[in-house]
PDB file of C-alpha atoms and ligand atoms in Angstrom:
ATOM      1  CA  MET A   1     -33.660 -86.735  90.288  1.00 72.00           C
ATOM      2  CA  ARG A   2     -31.713 -87.493  87.146  1.00 82.00           C
ATOM      3  CA  LYS A   3     -28.028 -86.649  87.357  1.00 92.00           C
ATOM      4  CA  ILE A   4     -26.679 -84.383  84.636  1.00 97.00           C
ATOM      5  CA  GLN A   5     -23.031 -83.339  84.474  1.00 98.00           C
ATOM      6  CA  ASN A   6     -22.838 -79.908  86.083  1.00 98.00           C
ATOM      7  CA  PHE A   7     -19.498 -78.630  84.905  1.00 98.00           C
ATOM      8  CA  SER A   8     -17.735 -77.871  81.643  1.00 98.00           C
ATOM      9  CA  TYR A   9     -14.032 -78.097  80.881  1.00 98.00           C
ATOM     10  CA  HIS A  10     -14.201 -76.869  77.301  1.00 98.00           C
ATOM     11  CA  ASN A  11     -15.358 -73.326  76.664  1.00 97.00           C
ATOM     12  CA  HIS A  12     -13.996 -70.008  75.494  1.00 97.00           C
ATOM     13  CA  THR A  13     -13.870 -66.398  76.614  1.00 96.00           C
ATOM     14  CA  ASN A  14     -12.989 -63.269  74.700  1.00 94.00           C
ATOM     15  CA  PHE A  15      -9.337 -63.986  75.448  1.00 95.00           C
ATOM     16  CA  SER A  16      -9.595 -66.115  72.303  1.00 93.00           C
ATOM     17  CA  ASP A  17     -12.675 -66.349  70.085  1.00 91.00           C
ATOM     18  CA  GLY A  18     -15.388 -66.449  72.769  1.00 93.00           C
ATOM     19  CA  LYS A  19     -17.950 -63.642  72.711  1.00 94.00           C
ATOM     20  CA  ARG A  20     -18.034 -62.984  76.452  1.00 96.00           C
ATOM     21  CA  SER A  21     -15.655 -62.014  79.202  1.00 97.00           C
ATOM     22  CA  LEU A  22     -14.502 -64.519  81.792  1.00 98.00           C
ATOM     23  CA  GLU A  23     -16.609 -62.723  84.402  1.00 98.00           C
ATOM     24  CA  GLU A  24     -19.760 -63.107  82.284  1.00 98.00           C
ATOM     25  CA  MET A  25     -19.066 -66.805  81.712  1.00 98.00           C
ATOM     26  CA  VAL A  26     -18.559 -67.381  85.433  1.00 98.00           C
ATOM     27  CA  ALA A  27     -21.791 -65.537  86.308  1.00 98.00           C
ATOM     28  CA  GLN A  28     -23.663 -67.789  83.883  1.00 98.00           C
ATOM     29  CA  ALA A  29     -21.976 -70.947  85.214  1.00 98.00           C
ATOM     30  CA  LYS A  30     -23.157 -70.040  88.704  1.00 98.00           C
ATOM     31  CA  LYS A  31     -26.624 -69.218  87.435  1.00 98.00           C
ATOM     32  CA  ILE A  32     -27.112 -72.618  85.806  1.00 98.00           C
ATOM     33  CA  GLY A  33     -25.788 -74.460  88.860  1.00 97.00           C
ATOM     34  CA  PHE A  34     -22.340 -75.560  87.728  1.00 98.00           C
ATOM     35  CA  CYS A  35     -20.171 -76.784  90.619  1.00 98.00           C
ATOM     36  CA  GLU A  36     -16.940 -75.779  88.855  1.00 98.00           C
ATOM     37  CA  MET A  37     -15.629 -74.844  85.442  1.00 98.00           C
ATOM     38  CA  GLY A  38     -12.474 -75.216  83.386  1.00 98.00           C
ATOM     39  CA  VAL A  39     -11.751 -72.374  80.978  1.00 98.00           C
ATOM     40  CA  SER A  40      -9.988 -73.562  77.823  1.00 98.00           C
ATOM     41  CA  ASP A  41      -9.234 -70.705  75.488  1.00 97.00           C
ATOM     42  CA  HIS A  42      -7.366 -71.481  72.280  1.00 96.00           C
ATOM     43  CA  MET A  43      -3.599 -71.810  72.131  1.00 97.00           C
ATOM     44  CA  ILE A  44      -2.791 -71.965  68.430  1.00 96.00           C
ATOM     45  CA  ILE A  45       0.873 -71.306  67.801  1.00 97.00           C
ATOM     46  CA  HIS A  46       2.478 -72.281  64.498  1.00 97.00           C
ATOM     47  CA  LYS A  47       5.524 -70.564  62.994  1.00 97.00           C
ATOM     48  CA  ASN A  48       4.022 -70.512  59.477  1.00 95.00           C
ATOM     49  CA  ILE A  49       0.406 -69.763  60.319  1.00 92.00           C
ATOM     50  CA  GLU A  50       0.427 -66.548  58.330  1.00 89.00           C
ATOM     51  CA  GLN A  51       1.718 -68.431  55.297  1.00 88.00           C
ATOM     52  CA  SER A  52      -1.008 -71.089  55.566  1.00 86.00           C
ATOM     53  CA  PRO A  53      -3.284 -71.287  52.506  1.00 81.00           C
ATOM     54  CA  SER A  54      -6.293 -70.450  54.686  1.00 80.00           C
ATOM     55  CA  TRP A  55      -4.768 -67.432  56.423  1.00 83.00           C
ATOM     56  CA  ASP A  56      -6.747 -64.768  54.575  1.00 79.00           C
ATOM     57  CA  MET A  57     -10.019 -66.376  55.540  1.00 78.00           C
ATOM     58  CA  LEU A  58      -8.922 -67.049  59.092  1.00 77.00           C
ATOM     59  CA  HIS A  59      -7.903 -63.476  59.407  1.00 73.00           C
ATOM     60  CA  SER A  60     -11.215 -62.096  58.287  1.00 68.00           C
ATOM     61  CA  ARG A  61     -13.369 -64.483  60.275  1.00 65.00           C
ATOM     62  CA  TYR A  62     -11.832 -64.345  63.727  1.00 62.00           C
ATOM     63  CA  ALA A  63      -9.906 -62.064  65.977  1.00 59.00           C
ATOM     64  CA  ALA A  64      -6.361 -62.201  64.743  1.00 58.00           C
ATOM     65  CA  ALA A  65      -5.207 -62.599  68.326  1.00 69.00           C
ATOM     66  CA  VAL A  66      -6.357 -66.224  68.336  1.00 87.00           C
ATOM     67  CA  TYR A  67      -3.577 -67.161  65.936  1.00 90.00           C
ATOM     68  CA  ARG A  68       0.076 -66.762  66.891  1.00 92.00           C
ATOM     69  CA  ASN A  69       3.236 -67.451  64.991  1.00 93.00           C
ATOM     70  CA  ASP A  70       5.773 -67.216  67.790  1.00 95.00           C
ATOM     71  CA  PHE A  71       5.868 -68.600  71.329  1.00 97.00           C
ATOM     72  CA  LYS A  72       8.068 -65.903  72.864  1.00 96.00           C
ATOM     73  CA  SER A  73       6.049 -62.881  71.869  1.00 94.00           C
ATOM     74  CA  CYS A  74       2.758 -64.171  73.279  1.00 95.00           C
ATOM     75  CA  LEU A  75       4.067 -65.557  76.556  1.00 97.00           C
ATOM     76  CA  SER A  76       3.082 -62.582  78.683  1.00 96.00           C
ATOM     77  CA  ASP A  77      -0.476 -62.538  77.252  1.00 96.00           C
ATOM     78  CA  PHE A  78      -0.949 -66.153  78.261  1.00 97.00           C
ATOM     79  CA  GLN A  79       0.650 -65.569  81.672  1.00 98.00           C
ATOM     80  CA  LYS A  80      -1.693 -62.663  82.363  1.00 98.00           C
ATOM     81  CA  HIS A  81      -4.685 -64.727  81.280  1.00 97.00           C
ATOM     82  CA  CYS A  82      -3.780 -67.527  83.704  1.00 98.00           C
ATOM     83  CA  GLU A  83      -3.390 -65.013  86.505  1.00 98.00           C
ATOM     84  CA  HIS A  84      -6.725 -63.413  85.630  1.00 98.00           C
ATOM     85  CA  ILE A  85      -8.549 -66.756  85.899  1.00 98.00           C
ATOM     86  CA  ARG A  86      -6.980 -67.394  89.331  1.00 98.00           C
ATOM     87  CA  GLN A  87      -8.026 -63.948  90.514  1.00 98.00           C
ATOM     88  CA  VAL A  88     -11.623 -64.264  89.291  1.00 98.00           C
ATOM     89  CA  SER A  89     -11.890 -67.708  90.863  1.00 98.00           C
ATOM     90  CA  LYS A  90     -10.866 -66.264  94.210  1.00 98.00           C
ATOM     91  CA  LYS A  91     -13.017 -63.166  93.953  1.00 98.00           C
ATOM     92  CA  GLU A  92     -16.116 -65.090  92.893  1.00 97.00           C
ATOM     93  CA  ASN A  93     -15.427 -67.955  95.292  1.00 97.00           C
ATOM     94  CA  PHE A  94     -15.948 -70.388  92.428  1.00 98.00           C
ATOM     95  CA  LYS A  95     -13.620 -73.217  91.425  1.00 98.00           C
ATOM     96  CA  LEU A  96     -12.003 -72.469  88.083  1.00 98.00           C
ATOM     97  CA  TYR A  97      -9.380 -74.571  86.348  1.00 98.00           C
ATOM     98  CA  VAL A  98      -6.965 -72.911  83.979  1.00 98.00           C
ATOM     99  CA  GLY A  99      -6.960 -74.834  80.734  1.00 98.00           C
ATOM    100  CA  PHE A 100      -6.097 -74.338  77.085  1.00 98.00           C
ATOM    101  CA  GLU A 101      -7.390 -75.932  73.916  1.00 98.00           C
ATOM    102  CA  VAL A 102      -4.152 -76.534  72.063  1.00 98.00           C
ATOM    103  CA  ASP A 103      -3.839 -77.409  68.375  1.00 98.00           C
ATOM    104  CA  PHE A 104      -1.118 -80.048  68.122  1.00 98.00           C
ATOM    105  CA  PHE A 105       1.383 -79.264  65.381  1.00 98.00           C
ATOM    106  CA  THR A 106       3.953 -81.651  64.014  1.00 98.00           C
ATOM    107  CA  TYR A 107       6.852 -79.730  62.494  1.00 98.00           C
ATOM    108  CA  ASN A 108      10.335 -80.297  63.862  1.00 98.00           C
ATOM    109  CA  GLY A 109      10.898 -78.457  67.120  1.00 98.00           C
ATOM    110  CA  TRP A 110       7.285 -77.447  67.827  1.00 98.00           C
ATOM    111  CA  LEU A 111       6.714 -79.884  70.688  1.00 98.00           C
ATOM    112  CA  GLU A 112       9.927 -78.883  72.446  1.00 98.00           C
ATOM    113  CA  GLU A 113       8.999 -75.218  72.145  1.00 98.00           C
ATOM    114  CA  LEU A 114       5.509 -75.901  73.485  1.00 98.00           C
ATOM    115  CA  LYS A 115       6.877 -77.792  76.479  1.00 98.00           C
ATOM    116  CA  GLU A 116       9.294 -74.970  77.291  1.00 98.00           C
ATOM    117  CA  PHE A 117       6.428 -72.447  76.930  1.00 98.00           C
ATOM    118  CA  LEU A 118       4.209 -74.447  79.276  1.00 98.00           C
ATOM    119  CA  THR A 119       6.828 -74.504  82.012  1.00 98.00           C
ATOM    120  CA  GLN A 120       6.314 -70.739  82.254  1.00 98.00           C
ATOM    121  CA  LEU A 121       2.528 -70.896  82.631  1.00 98.00           C
ATOM    122  CA  ASP A 122       0.431 -71.495  85.743  1.00 98.00           C
ATOM    123  CA  TYR A 123      -2.139 -73.792  84.102  1.00 98.00           C
ATOM    124  CA  ASP A 124      -4.017 -76.949  85.146  1.00 98.00           C
ATOM    125  CA  TYR A 125      -4.825 -78.926  82.019  1.00 98.00           C
ATOM    126  CA  LEU A 126      -4.774 -79.020  78.217  1.00 98.00           C
ATOM    127  CA  VAL A 127      -7.432 -80.085  75.737  1.00 98.00           C
ATOM    128  CA  SER A 128      -6.244 -81.434  72.386  1.00 98.00           C
ATOM    129  CA  GLY A 129      -8.370 -79.524  69.868  1.00 98.00           C
ATOM    130  CA  ASN A 130      -7.296 -79.833  66.265  1.00 98.00           C
ATOM    131  CA  HIS A 131      -8.718 -77.477  63.652  1.00 96.00           C
ATOM    132  CA  PHE A 132      -6.020 -77.815  60.997  1.00 96.00           C
ATOM    133  CA  MET A 133      -4.720 -80.440  58.594  1.00 97.00           C
ATOM    134  CA  PRO A 134      -0.941 -80.499  58.232  1.00 97.00           C
ATOM    135  CA  ASN A 135       1.166 -81.555  55.283  1.00 97.00           C
ATOM    136  CA  GLU A 136       3.709 -84.351  55.667  1.00 97.00           C
ATOM    137  CA  ASN A 137       6.300 -82.402  57.659  1.00 98.00           C
ATOM    138  CA  GLY A 138       3.760 -80.226  59.480  1.00 98.00           C
ATOM    139  CA  GLU A 139       5.166 -76.969  58.087  1.00 97.00           C
ATOM    140  CA  THR A 140       2.045 -76.172  56.066  1.00 95.00           C
ATOM    141  CA  ILE A 141      -1.389 -76.245  57.661  1.00 96.00           C
ATOM    142  CA  ILE A 142      -4.892 -75.880  56.264  1.00 94.00           C
ATOM    143  CA  ASN A 143      -7.806 -74.805  58.438  1.00 93.00           C
ATOM    144  CA  ILE A 144     -10.753 -77.187  58.122  1.00 94.00           C
ATOM    145  CA  ASP A 145     -13.438 -74.527  58.540  1.00 89.00           C
ATOM    146  CA  CYS A 146     -11.919 -72.418  55.827  1.00 88.00           C
ATOM    147  CA  ILE A 147     -12.040 -75.072  53.103  1.00 89.00           C
ATOM    148  CA  LYS A 148     -15.660 -76.044  53.718  1.00 87.00           C
ATOM    149  CA  GLY A 149     -17.295 -76.012  50.290  1.00 87.00           C
ATOM    150  CA  ARG A 150     -13.921 -75.483  48.590  1.00 89.00           C
ATOM    151  CA  THR A 151     -12.282 -78.855  49.172  1.00 91.00           C
ATOM    152  CA  ASP A 152     -11.505 -79.108  45.467  1.00 90.00           C
ATOM    153  CA  THR A 153      -8.832 -76.457  46.011  1.00 89.00           C
ATOM    154  CA  VAL A 154      -6.780 -78.918  48.078  1.00 91.00           C
ATOM    155  CA  LYS A 155      -4.629 -81.389  46.208  1.00 91.00           C
ATOM    156  CA  ASN A 156      -4.094 -84.689  48.058  1.00 94.00           C
ATOM    157  CA  LEU A 157      -6.931 -83.909  50.465  1.00 96.00           C
ATOM    158  CA  SER A 158      -7.077 -87.444  51.840  1.00 96.00           C
ATOM    159  CA  GLU A 159      -3.386 -87.294  52.740  1.00 97.00           C
ATOM    160  CA  TYR A 160      -4.044 -84.100  54.681  1.00 97.00           C
ATOM    161  CA  ILE A 161      -6.913 -85.796  56.491  1.00 98.00           C
ATOM    162  CA  VAL A 162      -4.731 -88.784  57.397  1.00 98.00           C
ATOM    163  CA  ASN A 163      -2.106 -86.349  58.744  1.00 98.00           C
ATOM    164  CA  HIS A 164      -4.833 -84.604  60.754  1.00 98.00           C
ATOM    165  CA  PHE A 165      -5.680 -87.849  62.556  1.00 98.00           C
ATOM    166  CA  ASP A 166      -2.002 -88.630  62.936  1.00 98.00           C
ATOM    167  CA  ALA A 167      -1.502 -85.296  64.722  1.00 98.00           C
ATOM    168  CA  MET A 168      -4.258 -86.261  67.173  1.00 98.00           C
ATOM    169  CA  LYS A 169      -2.568 -89.586  67.796  1.00 98.00           C
ATOM    170  CA  LYS A 170       0.734 -87.846  68.443  1.00 98.00           C
ATOM    171  CA  SER A 171      -0.992 -85.452  70.834  1.00 98.00           C
ATOM    172  CA  ALA A 172      -2.253 -88.446  72.834  1.00 98.00           C
ATOM    173  CA  GLU A 173       1.255 -89.863  72.925  1.00 98.00           C
ATOM    174  CA  SER A 174       2.764 -86.566  74.082  1.00 98.00           C
ATOM    175  CA  GLY A 175       1.338 -87.056  77.573  1.00 95.00           C
ATOM    176  CA  LEU A 176       0.464 -83.358  77.787  1.00 98.00           C
ATOM    177  CA  TYR A 177      -3.293 -83.544  77.422  1.00 98.00           C
ATOM    178  CA  SER A 178      -6.207 -84.462  79.689  1.00 98.00           C
ATOM    179  CA  PHE A 179      -8.678 -85.134  76.908  1.00 98.00           C
ATOM    180  CA  LEU A 180      -9.261 -84.930  73.164  1.00 98.00           C
ATOM    181  CA  ALA A 181     -11.885 -82.595  71.712  1.00 98.00           C
ATOM    182  CA  HIS A 182     -14.040 -83.140  68.621  1.00 97.00           C
ATOM    183  CA  ILE A 183     -12.251 -86.202  67.192  1.00 98.00           C
ATOM    184  CA  ASP A 184     -14.425 -86.057  64.057  1.00 97.00           C
ATOM    185  CA  TYR A 185     -14.399 -82.295  63.504  1.00 96.00           C
ATOM    186  CA  ILE A 186     -13.474 -83.206  59.919  1.00 96.00           C
ATOM    187  CA  ARG A 187     -17.121 -84.186  59.371  1.00 95.00           C
ATOM    188  CA  LYS A 188     -17.633 -80.481  58.765  1.00 93.00           C
ATOM    189  CA  LEU A 189     -16.325 -81.160  55.254  1.00 95.00           C
ATOM    190  CA  GLY A 190     -19.323 -83.378  54.540  1.00 93.00           C
ATOM    191  CA  ASP A 191     -20.141 -87.060  54.926  1.00 93.00           C
ATOM    192  CA  ASP A 192     -19.125 -87.890  51.348  1.00 93.00           C
ATOM    193  CA  ILE A 193     -15.574 -86.757  52.131  1.00 94.00           C
ATOM    194  CA  SER A 194     -15.102 -87.499  55.783  1.00 94.00           C
ATOM    195  CA  GLY A 195     -18.289 -88.968  57.297  1.00 94.00           C
ATOM    196  CA  PRO A 196     -18.611 -91.782  59.853  1.00 95.00           C
ATOM    197  CA  GLN A 197     -17.718 -94.471  57.275  1.00 95.00           C
ATOM    198  CA  LYS A 198     -14.502 -92.756  56.180  1.00 96.00           C
ATOM    199  CA  PHE A 199     -11.021 -92.937  57.728  1.00 97.00           C
ATOM    200  CA  VAL A 200     -12.292 -95.558  60.171  1.00 97.00           C
ATOM    201  CA  GLU A 201      -8.846 -97.085  60.725  1.00 98.00           C
ATOM    202  CA  ASN A 202      -7.301 -93.698  61.430  1.00 98.00           C
ATOM    203  CA  LYS A 203      -9.939 -92.855  64.018  1.00 98.00           C
ATOM    204  CA  SER A 204      -9.405 -96.253  65.671  1.00 98.00           C
ATOM    205  CA  GLU A 205      -5.713 -95.551  65.919  1.00 98.00           C
ATOM    206  CA  VAL A 206      -6.437 -92.275  67.708  1.00 98.00           C
ATOM    207  CA  LEU A 207      -8.834 -94.007  70.116  1.00 98.00           C
ATOM    208  CA  ASN A 208      -6.320 -96.734  70.868  1.00 98.00           C
ATOM    209  CA  ALA A 209      -3.645 -94.124  71.578  1.00 98.00           C
ATOM    210  CA  LEU A 210      -6.022 -92.373  73.985  1.00 98.00           C
ATOM    211  CA  LYS A 211      -6.723 -95.630  75.787  1.00 98.00           C
ATOM    212  CA  LYS A 212      -3.070 -96.616  75.956  1.00 98.00           C
ATOM    213  CA  ASN A 213      -2.024 -93.252  77.359  1.00 98.00           C
ATOM    214  CA  ASN A 214      -5.013 -92.887  79.685  1.00 98.00           C
ATOM    215  CA  ILE A 215      -6.275 -89.732  77.971  1.00 98.00           C
ATOM    216  CA  GLY A 216      -9.986 -88.889  77.991  1.00 98.00           C
ATOM    217  CA  ILE A 217     -12.303 -87.828  75.188  1.00 98.00           C
ATOM    218  CA  GLU A 218     -15.242 -85.444  74.999  1.00 98.00           C
ATOM    219  CA  ILE A 219     -18.731 -85.785  73.656  1.00 98.00           C
ATOM    220  CA  SER A 220     -19.505 -82.284  72.464  1.00 98.00           C
ATOM    221  CA  THR A 221     -22.908 -80.691  72.168  1.00 97.00           C
ATOM    222  CA  LYS A 222     -21.327 -78.153  69.828  1.00 95.00           C
ATOM    223  CA  GLY A 223     -21.762 -80.779  67.124  1.00 91.00           C
ATOM    224  CA  LEU A 224     -25.532 -80.430  67.534  1.00 94.00           C
ATOM    225  CA  ARG A 225     -25.215 -76.735  66.744  1.00 90.00           C
ATOM    226  CA  LYS A 226     -22.816 -77.190  63.826  1.00 87.00           C
ATOM    227  CA  ILE A 227     -23.638 -80.458  62.049  1.00 88.00           C
ATOM    228  CA  GLY A 228     -26.833 -81.646  63.769  1.00 92.00           C
ATOM    229  CA  ASP A 229     -25.106 -84.510  65.579  1.00 95.00           C
ATOM    230  CA  PHE A 230     -22.716 -84.948  68.463  1.00 97.00           C
ATOM    231  CA  PHE A 231     -18.977 -84.964  68.050  1.00 96.00           C
ATOM    232  CA  PRO A 232     -18.219 -87.889  67.988  1.00 98.00           C
ATOM    233  CA  CYS A 233     -20.650 -89.839  65.834  1.00 97.00           C
ATOM    234  CA  SER A 234     -22.476 -92.907  67.061  1.00 97.00           C
ATOM    235  CA  GLU A 235     -19.959 -95.359  65.562  1.00 97.00           C
ATOM    236  CA  ILE A 236     -17.075 -93.783  67.481  1.00 98.00           C
ATOM    237  CA  LEU A 237     -19.098 -93.656  70.686  1.00 98.00           C
ATOM    238  CA  ASP A 238     -19.558 -97.431  70.427  1.00 98.00           C
ATOM    239  CA  GLU A 239     -15.808 -97.855  70.160  1.00 98.00           C
ATOM    240  CA  ILE A 240     -15.225 -95.523  73.124  1.00 98.00           C
ATOM    241  CA  ALA A 241     -17.564 -97.711  75.188  1.00 98.00           C
ATOM    242  CA  LYS A 242     -15.762-100.864  74.106  1.00 98.00           C
ATOM    243  CA  LEU A 243     -12.333 -99.450  74.967  1.00 98.00           C
ATOM    244  CA  GLY A 244     -13.544 -97.867  78.213  1.00 98.00           C
ATOM    245  CA  ILE A 245     -12.093 -94.415  77.449  1.00 98.00           C
ATOM    246  CA  LYS A 246     -12.974 -91.792  80.062  1.00 98.00           C
ATOM    247  CA  THR A 247     -15.541 -89.391  78.629  1.00 98.00           C
ATOM    248  CA  VAL A 248     -16.554 -85.862  79.549  1.00 98.00           C
ATOM    249  CA  ILE A 249     -19.466 -83.835  78.209  1.00 98.00           C
ATOM    250  CA  SER A 250     -18.388 -80.526  76.636  1.00 98.00           C
ATOM    251  CA  ASP A 251     -20.370 -77.575  75.360  1.00 98.00           C
ATOM    252  CA  ASP A 252     -17.450 -75.807  73.666  1.00 98.00           C
ATOM    253  CA  ALA A 253     -19.358 -72.667  74.626  1.00 98.00           C
ATOM    254  CA  HIS A 254     -18.378 -69.437  72.901  1.00 96.00           C
ATOM    255  CA  ASN A 255     -21.269 -67.555  74.494  1.00 97.00           C
ATOM    256  CA  ILE A 256     -23.178 -67.706  77.773  1.00 98.00           C
ATOM    257  CA  ASP A 257     -26.296 -69.377  76.376  1.00 97.00           C
ATOM    258  CA  GLU A 258     -24.156 -72.267  75.121  1.00 98.00           C
ATOM    259  CA  LEU A 259     -22.804 -73.183  78.575  1.00 98.00           C
ATOM    260  CA  GLY A 260     -24.239 -76.542  79.608  1.00 98.00           C
ATOM    261  CA  GLU A 261     -26.400 -76.562  76.485  1.00 97.00           C
ATOM    262  CA  ASP A 262     -28.001 -79.946  75.674  1.00 98.00           C
ATOM    263  CA  PHE A 263     -26.112 -81.743  78.455  1.00 98.00           C
ATOM    264  CA  ASP A 264     -29.306 -83.747  79.116  1.00 97.00           C
ATOM    265  CA  LYS A 265     -29.216 -84.992  75.514  1.00 98.00           C
ATOM    266  CA  ALA A 266     -25.536 -85.872  75.867  1.00 98.00           C
ATOM    267  CA  GLU A 267     -26.287 -87.862  79.042  1.00 98.00           C
ATOM    268  CA  ASP A 268     -28.928 -89.791  77.074  1.00 98.00           C
ATOM    269  CA  GLU A 269     -26.471 -90.430  74.273  1.00 98.00           C
ATOM    270  CA  LEU A 270     -23.803 -91.745  76.673  1.00 98.00           C
ATOM    271  CA  LYS A 271     -26.366 -93.999  78.309  1.00 97.00           C
ATOM    272  CA  LYS A 272     -27.542 -95.278  74.944  1.00 98.00           C
ATOM    273  CA  HIS A 273     -23.966 -96.264  74.137  1.00 98.00           C
ATOM    274  CA  ASN A 274     -23.225 -97.733  77.589  1.00 98.00           C
ATOM    275  CA  ILE A 275     -20.417 -95.277  78.234  1.00 98.00           C
ATOM    276  CA  THR A 276     -19.861 -95.421  81.966  1.00 95.00           C
ATOM    277  CA  GLN A 277     -16.260 -94.245  82.449  1.00 97.00           C
ATOM    278  CA  ARG A 278     -16.481 -90.512  83.083  1.00 98.00           C
ATOM    279  CA  LEU A 279     -13.804 -87.856  83.407  1.00 98.00           C
ATOM    280  CA  LYS A 280     -13.813 -85.375  86.271  1.00 98.00           C
ATOM    281  CA  PHE A 281     -10.878 -83.430  87.688  1.00 98.00           C
TER     282      PHE A 281
HETATM  283 ZN1   ZN B 301     -12.112 -76.730  68.948  1.00 85.06          ZN
HETATM  284 ZN1   ZN B 302     -13.215 -75.117  71.631  1.00 85.06          ZN
END
């Protein structure tokens, strides 16, 4: 029988912006025959997030609890969440890893604060998931989803995009992450602005940093739901194969029916691109 990856390390519960409880996600994982699962709710902590140009839209679209502006005040929420995952794992007799999808920010002091924060959490791994574009010093951030269709409101957009890739590169160099999520999330802004033929050098730099630091990358079936193609695009997958970067299939599930969705198609895509190095904990 054909072998299809039977676990997911990138998905969300209602601790962040997922629609279902951890218990519901675990029940579904068991139902579809997963051998284990890593839960990676968002950790998005930026001191100026409420001053970001996209804040009003962020606020109306998602649970406000996803976005935090201060490490100290949310520590106990994150601690309780970690504990909850451990408890459910034990109760359900199902292997769960405690992960977080962390937006990497670049302003002075952020990384030190994150590291200090992490020492107080009982977690297993981090996914580098970047949904914002920072300005030069990282103090101002713009959410990519929120400027879809309104990119003309951003002056120096290409500089923001370059900074976005630079943040990913820095995340690879930080040594904190297991793998990088949706490297070409920016395609959401449209191929004319940020498609496969754009910012090629910047993407290569990110891939080289992953390779150098032995960090993995995901191929996400969420892209099929959002832009009709995998994250990453075919061109990047070729480069991943060439560099031999460890790859994991992700669903980025925010609901139970998205868990393991289209993993067969992702296996085909990896095969097509001769990607053989796979990531498993
Ligand atoms: Zn994400
Ligand atoms: Zn995600």
